[in-house]
mmCIF file of C-alpha atoms in Angstrom:
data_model
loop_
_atom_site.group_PDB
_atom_site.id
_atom_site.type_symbol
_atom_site.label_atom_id
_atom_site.label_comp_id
_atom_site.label_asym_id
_atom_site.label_seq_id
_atom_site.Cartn_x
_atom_site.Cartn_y
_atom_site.Cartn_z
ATOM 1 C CA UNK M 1 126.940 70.076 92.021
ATOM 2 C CA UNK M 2 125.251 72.924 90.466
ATOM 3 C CA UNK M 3 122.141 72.825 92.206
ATOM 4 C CA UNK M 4 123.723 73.803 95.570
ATOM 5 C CA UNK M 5 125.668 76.928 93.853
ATOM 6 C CA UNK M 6 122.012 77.861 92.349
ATOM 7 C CA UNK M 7 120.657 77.016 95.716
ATOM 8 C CA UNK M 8 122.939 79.421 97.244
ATOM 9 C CA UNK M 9 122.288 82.373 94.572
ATOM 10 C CA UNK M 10 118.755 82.439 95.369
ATOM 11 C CA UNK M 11 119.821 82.582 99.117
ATOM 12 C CA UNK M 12 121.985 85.402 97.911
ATOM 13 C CA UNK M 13 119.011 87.226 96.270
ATOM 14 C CA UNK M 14 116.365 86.143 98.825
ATOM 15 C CA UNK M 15 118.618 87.824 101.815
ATOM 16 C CA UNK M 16 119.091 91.009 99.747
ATOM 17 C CA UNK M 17 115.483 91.221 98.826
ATOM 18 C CA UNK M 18 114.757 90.868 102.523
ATOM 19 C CA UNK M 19 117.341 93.455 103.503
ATOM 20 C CA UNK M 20 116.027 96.059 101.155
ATOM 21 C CA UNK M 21 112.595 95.360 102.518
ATOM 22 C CA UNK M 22 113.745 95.767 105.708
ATOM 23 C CA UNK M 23 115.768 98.934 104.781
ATOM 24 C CA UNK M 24 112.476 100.165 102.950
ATOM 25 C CA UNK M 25 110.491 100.137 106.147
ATOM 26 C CA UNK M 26 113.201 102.070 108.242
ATOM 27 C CA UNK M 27 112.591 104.862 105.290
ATOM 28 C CA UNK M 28 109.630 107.264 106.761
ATOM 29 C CA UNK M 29 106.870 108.401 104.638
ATOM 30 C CA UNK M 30 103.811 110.622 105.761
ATOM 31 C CA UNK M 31 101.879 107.515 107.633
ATOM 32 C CA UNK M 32 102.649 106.629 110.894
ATOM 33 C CA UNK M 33 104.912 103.718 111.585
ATOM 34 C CA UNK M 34 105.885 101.634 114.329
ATOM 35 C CA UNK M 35 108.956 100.292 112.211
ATOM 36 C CA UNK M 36 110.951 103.337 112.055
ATOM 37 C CA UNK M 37 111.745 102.786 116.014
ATOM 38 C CA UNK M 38 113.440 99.592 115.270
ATOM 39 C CA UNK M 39 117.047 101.085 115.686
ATOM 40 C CA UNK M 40 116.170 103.203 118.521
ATOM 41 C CA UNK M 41 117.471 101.719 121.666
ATOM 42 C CA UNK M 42 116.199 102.665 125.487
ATOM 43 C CA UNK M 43 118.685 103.256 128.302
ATOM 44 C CA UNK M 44 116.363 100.745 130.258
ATOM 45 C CA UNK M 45 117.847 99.830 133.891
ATOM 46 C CA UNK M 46 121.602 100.971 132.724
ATOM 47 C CA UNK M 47 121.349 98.161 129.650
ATOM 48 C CA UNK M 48 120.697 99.338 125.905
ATOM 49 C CA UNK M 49 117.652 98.331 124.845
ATOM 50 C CA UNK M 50 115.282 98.015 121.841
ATOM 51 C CA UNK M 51 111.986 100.204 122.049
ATOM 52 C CA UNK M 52 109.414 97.490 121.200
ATOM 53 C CA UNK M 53 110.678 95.231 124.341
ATOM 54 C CA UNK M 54 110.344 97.772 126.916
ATOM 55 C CA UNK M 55 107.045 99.559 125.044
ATOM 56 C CA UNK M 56 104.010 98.971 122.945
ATOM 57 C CA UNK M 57 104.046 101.216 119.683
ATOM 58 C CA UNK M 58 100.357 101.316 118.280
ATOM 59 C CA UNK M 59 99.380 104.117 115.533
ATOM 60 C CA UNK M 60 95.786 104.642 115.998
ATOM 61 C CA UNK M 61 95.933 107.738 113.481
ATOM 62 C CA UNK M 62 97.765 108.264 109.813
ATOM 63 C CA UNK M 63 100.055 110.830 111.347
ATOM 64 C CA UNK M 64 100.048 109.457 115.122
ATOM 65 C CA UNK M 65 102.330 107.056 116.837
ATOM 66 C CA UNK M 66 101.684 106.104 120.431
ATOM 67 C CA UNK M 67 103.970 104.295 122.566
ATOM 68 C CA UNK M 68 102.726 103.001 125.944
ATOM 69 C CA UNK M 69 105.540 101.303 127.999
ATOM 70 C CA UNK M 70 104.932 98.254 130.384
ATOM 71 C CA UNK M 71 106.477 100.152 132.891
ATOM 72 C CA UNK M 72 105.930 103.932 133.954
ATOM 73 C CA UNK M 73 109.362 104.203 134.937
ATOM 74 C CA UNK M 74 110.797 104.134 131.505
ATOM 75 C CA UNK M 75 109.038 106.862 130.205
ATOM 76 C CA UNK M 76 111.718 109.586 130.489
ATOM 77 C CA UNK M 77 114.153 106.971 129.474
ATOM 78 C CA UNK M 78 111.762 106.364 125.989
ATOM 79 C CA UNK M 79 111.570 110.120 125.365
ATOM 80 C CA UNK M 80 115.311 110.766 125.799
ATOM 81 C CA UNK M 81 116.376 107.720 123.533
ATOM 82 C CA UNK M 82 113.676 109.451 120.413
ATOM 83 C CA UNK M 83 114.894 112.669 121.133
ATOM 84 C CA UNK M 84 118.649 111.266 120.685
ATOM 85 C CA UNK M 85 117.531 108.859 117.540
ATOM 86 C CA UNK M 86 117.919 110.481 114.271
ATOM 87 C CA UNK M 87 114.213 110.452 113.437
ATOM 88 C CA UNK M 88 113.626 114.048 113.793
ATOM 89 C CA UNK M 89 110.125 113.889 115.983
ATOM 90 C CA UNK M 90 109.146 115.393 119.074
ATOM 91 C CA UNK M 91 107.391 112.860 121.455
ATOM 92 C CA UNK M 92 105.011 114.607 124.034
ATOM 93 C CA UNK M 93 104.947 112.713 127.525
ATOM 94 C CA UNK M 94 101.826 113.136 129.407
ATOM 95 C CA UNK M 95 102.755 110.923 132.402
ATOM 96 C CA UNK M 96 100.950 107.574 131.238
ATOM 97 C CA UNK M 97 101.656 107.122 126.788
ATOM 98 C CA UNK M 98 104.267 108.898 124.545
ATOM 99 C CA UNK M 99 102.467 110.583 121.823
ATOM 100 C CA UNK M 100 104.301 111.665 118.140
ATOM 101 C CA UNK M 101 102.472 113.619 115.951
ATOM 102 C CA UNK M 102 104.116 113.087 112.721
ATOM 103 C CA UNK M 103 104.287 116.330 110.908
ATOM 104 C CA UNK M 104 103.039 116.307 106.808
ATOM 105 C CA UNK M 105 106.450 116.092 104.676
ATOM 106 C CA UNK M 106 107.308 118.695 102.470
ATOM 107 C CA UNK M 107 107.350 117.750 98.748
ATOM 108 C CA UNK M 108 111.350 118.491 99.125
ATOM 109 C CA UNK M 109 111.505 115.972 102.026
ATOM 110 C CA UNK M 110 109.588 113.600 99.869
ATOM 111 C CA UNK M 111 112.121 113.776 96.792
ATOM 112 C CA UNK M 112 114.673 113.477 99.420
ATOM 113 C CA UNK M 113 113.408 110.514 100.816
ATOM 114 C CA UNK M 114 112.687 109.107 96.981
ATOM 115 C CA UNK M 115 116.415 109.660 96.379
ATOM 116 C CA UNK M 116 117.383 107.885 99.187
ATOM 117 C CA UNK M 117 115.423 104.882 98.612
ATOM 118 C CA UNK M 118 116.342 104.286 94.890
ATOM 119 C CA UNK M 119 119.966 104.841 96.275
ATOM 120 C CA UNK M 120 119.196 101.860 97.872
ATOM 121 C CA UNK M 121 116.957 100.067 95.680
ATOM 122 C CA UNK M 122 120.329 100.631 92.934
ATOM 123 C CA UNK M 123 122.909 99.061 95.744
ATOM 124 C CA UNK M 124 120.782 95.874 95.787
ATOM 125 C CA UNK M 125 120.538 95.390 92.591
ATOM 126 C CA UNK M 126 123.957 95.583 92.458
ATOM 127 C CA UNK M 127 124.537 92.851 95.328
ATOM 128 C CA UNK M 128 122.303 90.483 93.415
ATOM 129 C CA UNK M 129 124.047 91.073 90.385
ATOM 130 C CA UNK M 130 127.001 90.692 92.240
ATOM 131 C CA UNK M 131 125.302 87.132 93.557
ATOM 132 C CA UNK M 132 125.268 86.233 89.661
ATOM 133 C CA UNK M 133 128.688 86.876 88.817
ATOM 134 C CA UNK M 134 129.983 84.798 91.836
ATOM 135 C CA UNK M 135 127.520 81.819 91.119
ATOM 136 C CA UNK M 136 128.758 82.457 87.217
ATOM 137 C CA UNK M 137 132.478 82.221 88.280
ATOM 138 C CA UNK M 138 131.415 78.950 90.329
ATOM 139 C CA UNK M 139 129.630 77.567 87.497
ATOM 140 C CA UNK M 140 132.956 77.406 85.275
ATOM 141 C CA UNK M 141 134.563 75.667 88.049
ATOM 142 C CA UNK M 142 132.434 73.299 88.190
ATOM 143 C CA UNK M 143 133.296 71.541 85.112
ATOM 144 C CA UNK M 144 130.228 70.691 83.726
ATOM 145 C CA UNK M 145 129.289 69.605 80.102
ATOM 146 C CA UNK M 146 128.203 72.632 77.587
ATOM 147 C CA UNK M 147 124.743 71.588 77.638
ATOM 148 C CA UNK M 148 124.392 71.642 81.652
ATOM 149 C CA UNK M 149 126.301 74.636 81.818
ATOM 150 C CA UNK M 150 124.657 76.541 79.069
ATOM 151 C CA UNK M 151 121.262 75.569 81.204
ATOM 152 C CA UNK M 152 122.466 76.672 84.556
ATOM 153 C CA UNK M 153 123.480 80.213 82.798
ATOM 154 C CA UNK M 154 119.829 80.488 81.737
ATOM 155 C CA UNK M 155 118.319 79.283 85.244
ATOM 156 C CA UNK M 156 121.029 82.429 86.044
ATOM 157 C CA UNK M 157 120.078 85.012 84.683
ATOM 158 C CA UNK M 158 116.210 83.427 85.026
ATOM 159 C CA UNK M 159 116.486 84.374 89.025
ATOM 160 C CA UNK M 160 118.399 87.590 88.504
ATOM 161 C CA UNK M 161 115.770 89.279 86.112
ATOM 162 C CA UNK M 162 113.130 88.402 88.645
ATOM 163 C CA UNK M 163 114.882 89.633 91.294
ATOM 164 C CA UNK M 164 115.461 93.036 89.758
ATOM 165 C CA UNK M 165 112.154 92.702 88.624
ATOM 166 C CA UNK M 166 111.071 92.462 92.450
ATOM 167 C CA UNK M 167 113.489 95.343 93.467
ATOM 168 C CA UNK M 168 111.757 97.440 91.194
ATOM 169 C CA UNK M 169 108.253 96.492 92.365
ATOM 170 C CA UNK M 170 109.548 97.434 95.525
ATOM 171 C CA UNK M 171 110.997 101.062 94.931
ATOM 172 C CA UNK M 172 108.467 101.411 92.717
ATOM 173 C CA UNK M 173 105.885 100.963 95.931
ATOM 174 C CA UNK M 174 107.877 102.475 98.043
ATOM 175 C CA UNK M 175 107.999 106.008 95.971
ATOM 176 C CA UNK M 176 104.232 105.727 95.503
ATOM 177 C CA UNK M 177 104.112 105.367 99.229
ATOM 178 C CA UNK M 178 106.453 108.498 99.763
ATOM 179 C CA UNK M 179 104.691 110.349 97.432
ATOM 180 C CA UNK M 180 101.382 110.345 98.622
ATOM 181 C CA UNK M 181 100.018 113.270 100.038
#
């Protein structure tokens, strides 16, 4: 019985991990990045679409993002749908490739964007402690002896410290990232 609550803790954790790494690559810093067009959708043939299926997004440069599209008909539609995203960047359409020149971020933009990603790093640590308490509340449920349960509350906590541990690797990557000039 208390394998499968475990089991489903460390699904917990592993799906919050994922999200914040996921989150963390939506979060610009000064390199070029084909992830942060992952939300931005593309009026493509009157049905909402995501950028990488109607366009290839290469970044040949540290501060340049170019987007090709499989078909030249879409270009106008690409360059409205960035303009309308809430990236902030100015794509410059020559008639074949989109090209963004990401600008250098000011050191305010940068403790901005810090702020904003321990913000987040801090809400999923609290989900995965969250996770804990739930699988804790299970656990007395359960009715298992002292020793097994005593056990399990180790194993707990075990998987929680590691994931903070692995949150914190992360923002603390993620700021060095953001950071760097």
């Amino acid at each position: 019985m208390s394998n499968a609550i475990l089991d489903d803790m460390e699904q917990k954790i592993q799906k919050a991990i994922d999200n914040l790494i996921s989150t963390f690559s939506l979060i610009r810093s000064g390199k070029a990045s084909a992830s942060i067009f992952d939300r931005v959708m593309v009026d493509s043939y009157g049905t909402p679409t995501p950028l990488n299926q109607v366009a290839s997004i290469s970044t040949p440069e540290v501060r340049l993002i170019l987007i090709q599209p499989w078909d030249k008909g879409q270009l106008s539609a690409i360059e409205k749908a960035i303009l309308a995203s809430d990236l902030s960047l100015n794509p410059n359409n020559d008639g074949k490739v989109i090209r963004i020149n990401l600008p250098p971020l000011t050191e305010e933009r940068r403790k901005a964007l810090v702020k904003q990603a321990k913000n987040e790093a801090e809400e999923h640590r609290v989900s995965i402690r969250n996770a804990r308490r739930d699988t804790l509340e299970q656990l007395k449920k359960a009715g298992l002896s002292e020793d097994d349960e005593k056990k399990d509350k180790e194993n707990i906590q075990k998987a929680t410290d590691n994931a903070i541990k692995k949150v914190d690797t992360l923002f603390a990557e993620k700021e060095k990232e953001i950071m760097e000039i």
